Tab-separated table of C-alpha atoms in Angstrom:
chain	number	residue	atom	x	y	z
A	1	MET	CA	5.658	83.715	23.683
A	2	ALA	CA	7.669	85.926	26.074
A	3	ASP	CA	9.419	89.055	24.434
A	4	SER	CA	13.406	89.418	25.552
A	5	SER	CA	13.830	92.800	24.421
A	6	THR	CA	11.102	94.027	26.890
A	7	GLY	CA	10.244	91.794	29.068
A	8	ARG	CA	7.049	90.922	28.645
A	9	GLN	CA	4.742	88.120	27.919
A	10	LYS	CA	1.845	87.822	25.421
A	11	ARG	CA	-1.472	86.891	26.829
A	12	PHE	CA	-4.478	86.150	24.382
A	13	VAL	CA	-7.868	86.326	25.428
A	14	ILE	CA	-9.923	83.660	23.605
A	15	VAL	CA	-14.536	84.356	23.808
A	16	ALA	CA	-16.737	82.491	22.748
A	17	THR	CA	-19.454	84.667	21.383
A	18	LYS	CA	-22.690	83.185	19.408
A	19	ASN	CA	-20.909	84.698	16.195
A	20	GLY	CA	-17.953	81.902	17.071
A	21	LEU	CA	-14.381	82.540	19.132
A	22	LYS	CA	-12.487	85.381	18.999
A	23	LYS	CA	-9.048	86.304	20.186
A	24	HIS	CA	-7.681	89.313	21.462
A	25	ARG	CA	-3.581	89.373	22.230
A	26	ILE	CA	-2.285	91.703	25.557
A	27	PHE	CA	0.729	92.095	27.032
A	28	SER	CA	1.569	92.079	30.673
A	29	PRO	CA	5.498	92.030	32.583
A	30	ILE	CA	5.738	88.039	32.782
A	31	ALA	CA	5.604	86.898	36.554
A	32	SER	CA	5.605	83.342	36.281
A	33	PRO	CA	5.987	81.525	32.830
A	34	GLU	CA	3.918	78.377	32.455
A	35	ALA	CA	3.056	76.370	29.469
A	36	CYS	CA	-0.737	76.838	29.534
A	37	SER	CA	-1.784	78.396	33.013
A	38	LEU	CA	-5.214	78.824	33.423
A	39	ALA	CA	-5.661	82.816	34.645
A	40	ARG	CA	-8.868	83.833	34.870
A	41	PHE	CA	-12.282	82.767	34.066
A	42	ARG	CA	-15.172	85.598	33.677
A	43	GLN	CA	-18.676	84.907	32.765
A	44	SER	CA	-21.558	86.844	31.308
A	45	LYS	CA	-24.857	86.066	29.721
A	46	SER	CA	-23.394	85.966	26.256
A	47	THR	CA	-19.807	85.089	26.146
A	48	PHE	CA	-17.450	82.910	28.447
A	49	ALA	CA	-13.732	84.485	28.542
A	50	PHE	CA	-10.632	82.719	29.140
A	51	VAL	CA	-7.014	83.881	29.640
A	52	LEU	CA	-4.231	82.099	28.878
A	53	MET	CA	-0.302	82.514	29.677
A	54	ALA	CA	1.648	80.981	26.757
A	55	SER	CA	5.210	80.556	27.653
A	56	SER	CA	7.743	80.739	25.060
A	57	ALA	CA	7.191	76.431	24.686
A	58	VAL	CA	9.633	75.765	21.370
A	59	HIS	CA	11.020	72.553	20.040
A	60	GLY	CA	13.059	71.800	23.109
A	61	ALA	CA	12.627	74.328	25.614
A	62	GLY	CA	12.184	71.114	28.154
A	63	ALA	CA	15.622	70.572	28.186
A	64	ALA	CA	16.939	74.214	27.463
A	65	THR	CA	14.818	75.147	31.165
A	66	GLY	CA	16.610	72.237	32.964
A	67	GLY	CA	12.866	70.352	32.851
A	68	VAL	CA	12.375	66.513	32.257
A	69	LEU	CA	14.607	66.582	29.130
A	70	SER	CA	18.138	67.246	31.216
A	71	LEU	CA	18.287	63.659	32.685
A	72	ARG	CA	20.388	61.630	30.900
A	73	PRO	CA	19.179	57.522	32.056
A	74	THR	CA	21.262	55.078	31.068
A	75	THR	CA	18.208	52.434	30.165
A	76	LEU	CA	16.183	55.012	28.224
A	77	GLN	CA	16.243	57.977	25.047
A	78	LEU	CA	14.337	60.843	26.260
A	79	SER	CA	13.663	63.236	22.775
A	80	GLU	CA	10.742	65.860	21.769
A	81	PRO	CA	9.402	64.383	18.772
A	82	ARG	CA	6.559	66.803	18.663
A	83	PRO	CA	6.408	70.240	20.144
A	84	HIS	CA	5.270	69.143	23.953
A	85	VAL	CA	4.961	65.901	23.320
A	86	LEU	CA	7.633	63.822	25.440
A	87	GLN	CA	8.731	60.303	24.259
A	88	VAL	CA	10.705	57.635	26.451
A	89	CYS	CA	12.483	55.158	24.618
A	90	LEU	CA	13.696	51.764	26.419
A	91	HIS	CA	16.568	51.853	25.215
A	92	ARG	CA	18.495	48.712	25.625
A	93	PRO	CA	18.235	46.863	22.651
A	94	GLN	CA	20.814	44.368	22.716
A	95	GLN	CA	19.206	42.972	26.131
A	96	LEU	CA	15.744	42.823	24.272
A	97	ASN	CA	14.840	45.996	27.138
A	98	ALA	CA	15.124	43.942	29.722
A	99	MET	CA	14.160	45.684	33.056
A	100	ASN	CA	17.375	46.253	34.834
A	101	LYS	CA	17.874	48.043	38.385
A	102	ALA	CA	19.066	51.241	36.978
A	103	PHE	CA	15.580	51.469	34.830
A	104	TRP	CA	13.285	51.000	38.039
A	105	ALA	CA	15.316	53.875	39.047
A	106	GLU	CA	15.470	56.290	35.935
A	107	PHE	CA	11.557	55.617	34.649
A	108	ARG	CA	10.404	56.651	38.264
A	109	GLU	CA	12.853	59.741	37.989
A	110	VAL	CA	11.057	60.379	34.706
A	111	PHE	CA	7.402	60.652	35.600
A	112	GLU	CA	8.219	62.315	38.728
A	113	ALA	CA	10.498	64.969	36.664
A	114	ALA	CA	7.493	65.368	33.796
A	115	ASN	CA	4.903	66.341	36.600
A	116	ALA	CA	7.096	69.032	37.226
A	117	ASP	CA	7.918	69.930	33.190
A	118	SER	CA	4.660	71.952	32.485
A	119	HIS	CA	5.998	72.071	29.003
A	120	PHE	CA	4.916	68.734	28.339
A	121	ARG	CA	1.337	67.612	27.283
A	122	VAL	CA	1.731	63.989	26.497
A	123	ALA	CA	4.013	61.494	27.510
A	124	VAL	CA	4.709	58.233	24.684
A	125	VAL	CA	6.680	55.459	25.909
A	126	THR	CA	7.794	53.137	22.867
A	127	ALA	CA	11.728	51.165	22.836
A	128	SER	CA	13.925	50.148	20.443
A	129	GLY	CA	15.060	47.050	19.093
A	130	ARG	CA	12.797	43.683	18.064
A	131	HIS	CA	10.503	43.845	20.953
A	132	PHE	CA	8.721	45.888	23.351
A	133	THR	CA	10.809	44.665	26.485
A	134	ALA	CA	11.704	41.384	27.957
A	135	GLY	CA	10.807	42.271	31.291
A	136	LEU	CA	12.737	41.350	34.682
A	137	ASP	CA	15.905	40.962	33.630
A	138	LEU	CA	17.041	38.179	34.947
A	139	ALA	CA	20.852	37.616	34.091
A	140	GLU	CA	21.399	40.801	36.452
A	141	LEU	CA	18.889	38.703	40.005
A	142	ALA	CA	21.146	35.527	38.624
A	143	SER	CA	24.473	37.359	38.986
A	144	ALA	CA	23.551	38.143	42.486
A	145	SER	CA	25.416	35.842	45.328
A	146	SER	CA	21.856	35.552	47.194
A	147	ALA	CA	18.425	36.491	47.946
A	148	SER	CA	19.243	39.056	50.237
A	149	SER	CA	21.908	41.076	48.452
A	150	SER	CA	19.693	40.722	45.032
A	151	PHE	CA	16.943	42.498	46.272
A	152	ASP	CA	19.179	45.094	48.738
A	153	ASP	CA	19.352	48.227	47.315
A	154	ASP	CA	22.718	50.295	47.529
A	155	ASP	CA	21.474	53.917	48.438
A	156	ASP	CA	19.048	53.402	51.155
A	157	GLY	CA	21.931	53.717	53.451
A	158	ASP	CA	20.877	51.688	56.105
A	159	ASP	CA	23.752	49.387	57.398
A	160	VAL	CA	21.333	47.242	60.255
A	161	ASP	CA	20.473	44.340	58.167
A	162	ASP	CA	24.465	44.509	57.683
A	163	ASP	CA	25.551	44.794	61.132
A	164	ASP	CA	22.781	41.991	61.965
A	165	ASP	CA	24.833	39.571	59.328
A	166	ASP	CA	27.448	39.557	61.251
A	167	SER	CA	26.158	38.100	64.372
A	168	ASP	CA	22.779	35.887	63.156
A	169	GLY	CA	24.403	34.249	59.997
A	170	GLY	CA	22.976	36.717	57.501
A	171	THR	CA	19.626	37.228	56.057
A	172	ALA	CA	20.416	34.733	53.508
A	173	SER	CA	19.379	32.172	55.988
A	174	ASP	CA	16.840	33.973	58.000
A	175	ILE	CA	13.633	34.008	55.676
A	176	GLY	CA	12.050	36.340	58.016
A	177	ARG	CA	14.513	39.576	57.126
A	178	THR	CA	14.757	37.762	53.619
A	179	ALA	CA	11.158	38.318	53.365
A	180	VAL	CA	11.160	41.859	54.379
A	181	HIS	CA	13.897	43.038	51.916
A	182	LEU	CA	11.666	41.482	49.310
A	183	ARG	CA	8.676	42.973	50.096
A	184	GLU	CA	11.016	46.643	50.145
A	185	HIS	CA	12.093	46.366	47.447
A	186	VAL	CA	8.724	45.409	45.926
A	187	LEU	CA	6.959	47.911	46.769
A	188	LYS	CA	9.777	49.892	44.834
A	189	TYR	CA	8.917	48.528	42.278
A	190	GLN	CA	5.342	49.127	41.755
A	191	GLY	CA	6.139	52.471	42.864
A	192	THR	CA	7.709	53.110	38.994
A	193	PHE	CA	4.817	52.262	37.175
A	194	VAL	CA	2.578	54.408	40.245
A	195	ALA	CA	4.638	57.222	39.035
A	196	MET	CA	3.687	56.705	35.102
A	197	GLU	CA	0.123	55.700	36.668
A	198	GLN	CA	-0.647	58.938	38.559
A	199	ALA	CA	1.545	61.543	36.145
A	200	ARG	CA	-0.243	64.277	35.779
A	201	ILE	CA	-0.134	64.417	31.867
A	202	PRO	CA	-2.217	61.838	29.710
A	203	THR	CA	0.608	58.689	29.017
A	204	ILE	CA	0.657	56.347	25.984
A	205	VAL	CA	2.513	53.591	25.401
A	206	ALA	CA	2.793	51.662	22.003
A	207	VAL	CA	4.026	48.244	21.918
A	208	HIS	CA	5.746	46.198	18.949
A	209	GLY	CA	7.232	42.827	18.904
A	210	ALA	CA	6.663	40.997	22.776
A	211	CYS	CA	5.983	42.523	25.794
A	212	ILE	CA	6.777	40.008	28.752
A	213	GLY	CA	6.515	40.486	33.045
A	214	GLY	CA	7.501	43.860	33.750
A	215	GLY	CA	5.608	45.168	30.481
A	216	VAL	CA	2.371	44.223	31.021
A	217	ASP	CA	2.751	46.356	34.367
A	218	LEU	CA	3.949	48.588	32.290
A	219	CYS	CA	1.007	48.387	30.274
A	220	CYS	CA	-1.828	48.689	32.152
A	221	SER	CA	0.009	51.575	34.381
A	222	ALA	CA	-0.678	53.735	31.108
A	223	CYS	CA	-3.605	55.871	30.284
A	224	ILE	CA	-3.762	54.023	26.405
A	225	ARG	CA	-2.151	51.328	24.686
A	226	TYR	CA	-1.281	50.715	21.149
A	227	THR	CA	0.401	47.493	19.878
A	228	CYS	CA	1.491	47.026	16.571
A	229	ALA	CA	0.950	43.389	14.182
A	230	GLY	CA	1.758	40.150	15.562
A	231	SER	CA	2.392	41.614	19.252
A	232	TYR	CA	1.600	39.695	21.782
A	233	ILE	CA	1.755	39.637	25.962
A	234	CYS	CA	3.411	36.970	28.347
A	235	ILE	CA	2.768	37.173	32.291
A	236	GLN	CA	5.761	35.109	32.430
A	237	GLU	CA	6.494	34.905	36.270
A	238	VAL	CA	5.177	31.773	36.629
A	239	ASN	CA	8.003	30.370	34.347
A	240	VAL	CA	10.872	31.489	36.861
A	241	GLY	CA	8.891	31.190	40.181
A	242	LEU	CA	7.812	34.342	40.991
A	243	ALA	CA	4.760	35.986	41.243
A	244	ALA	CA	3.197	38.551	39.060
A	245	ASP	CA	3.219	41.371	41.933
A	246	VAL	CA	4.188	44.805	40.582
A	247	GLY	CA	0.460	45.156	39.366
A	248	THR	CA	-0.550	43.071	36.667
A	249	LEU	CA	-3.116	41.318	38.550
A	250	GLN	CA	-4.360	43.772	40.064
A	251	LYS	CA	-4.579	46.097	36.985
A	252	ILE	CA	-5.977	43.904	34.270
A	253	PRO	CA	-9.142	43.046	34.986
A	254	LYS	CA	-9.339	47.195	35.378
A	255	LEU	CA	-9.110	47.122	31.214
A	256	GLY	CA	-11.973	44.538	31.188
A	257	VAL	CA	-10.084	41.366	31.119
A	258	SER	CA	-12.653	38.973	33.139
A	259	MET	CA	-10.225	37.394	36.861
A	260	SER	CA	-10.894	34.570	35.096
A	261	VAL	CA	-9.102	34.559	31.932
A	262	VAL	CA	-6.409	37.092	33.708
A	263	ASN	CA	-5.611	33.490	35.877
A	264	ASP	CA	-5.597	31.623	33.210
A	265	TRP	CA	-2.880	33.818	32.069
A	266	ALA	CA	-0.813	34.239	35.032
A	267	TYR	CA	-0.703	29.820	35.606
A	268	THR	CA	-0.104	29.096	31.947
A	269	ALA	CA	1.970	32.095	31.083
A	270	ARG	CA	0.667	31.329	27.711
A	271	TYR	CA	1.539	34.068	24.765
A	272	VAL	CA	-1.633	36.073	24.028
A	273	MET	CA	-1.876	38.151	20.914
A	274	LEU	CA	-3.140	41.712	21.675
A	275	SER	CA	-4.883	41.304	18.679
A	276	LEU	CA	-7.188	39.064	20.136
A	277	ILE	CA	-7.947	41.600	22.988
A	278	HIS	CA	-9.100	44.930	23.703
A	279	ILE	CA	-7.547	46.730	26.756
């Protein structure tokens, strides 16, 4: 905790002895405030001392310091329901939290910002509405005029393919260039959940209702998964002629489900009650 009147920061020396833990408070000038940084370790024959520097971490401090709570995503709601707990809520209830283009960029941005925000110690992903998520936003995908425009990234500033369209008829008629566009797009989708998977803080997903398609990828990328009674998953991609290429087929077997069972789920797109499996 910081004392604004003196410009000094409280530090606690926690000493573990044979008689139990003892805490001593000392003061020093503020150098570089952190939520919980290990400053010094000292070992002797009978004691182990840790000097922990604690910043003025209070409810909502992340927003006050320009951290992750200062972000304003359009598809997510960010909050701090408990001190040091970051809640990331999928918030498109009218669209069953379908994952549109904005979601893939914003979700990644949130976890990249959370890595740099030392205030938070855990992230919990929830969802609003009746279901957790319906997966990829197929309505947005269908509204695209062609395969190339569907998988084009408006923010990359690359005009090379536009020039090629004028000369050779466009990427929509060129299978090779369409595949390149698709590969780049899929890698960006994969990177969204990799950012969560590689987060420095533990990540928890709380699922209710249906968890379809990309939602399964999201769940597999978390450290811990909790579900409500009646919740189910579905690898839906086969029903719309897509491959589950964001990580589902690679990550589910690592959670203890045999590849044979995963193949069955992927080929049939059957609904799987989460109460019957342990992942």
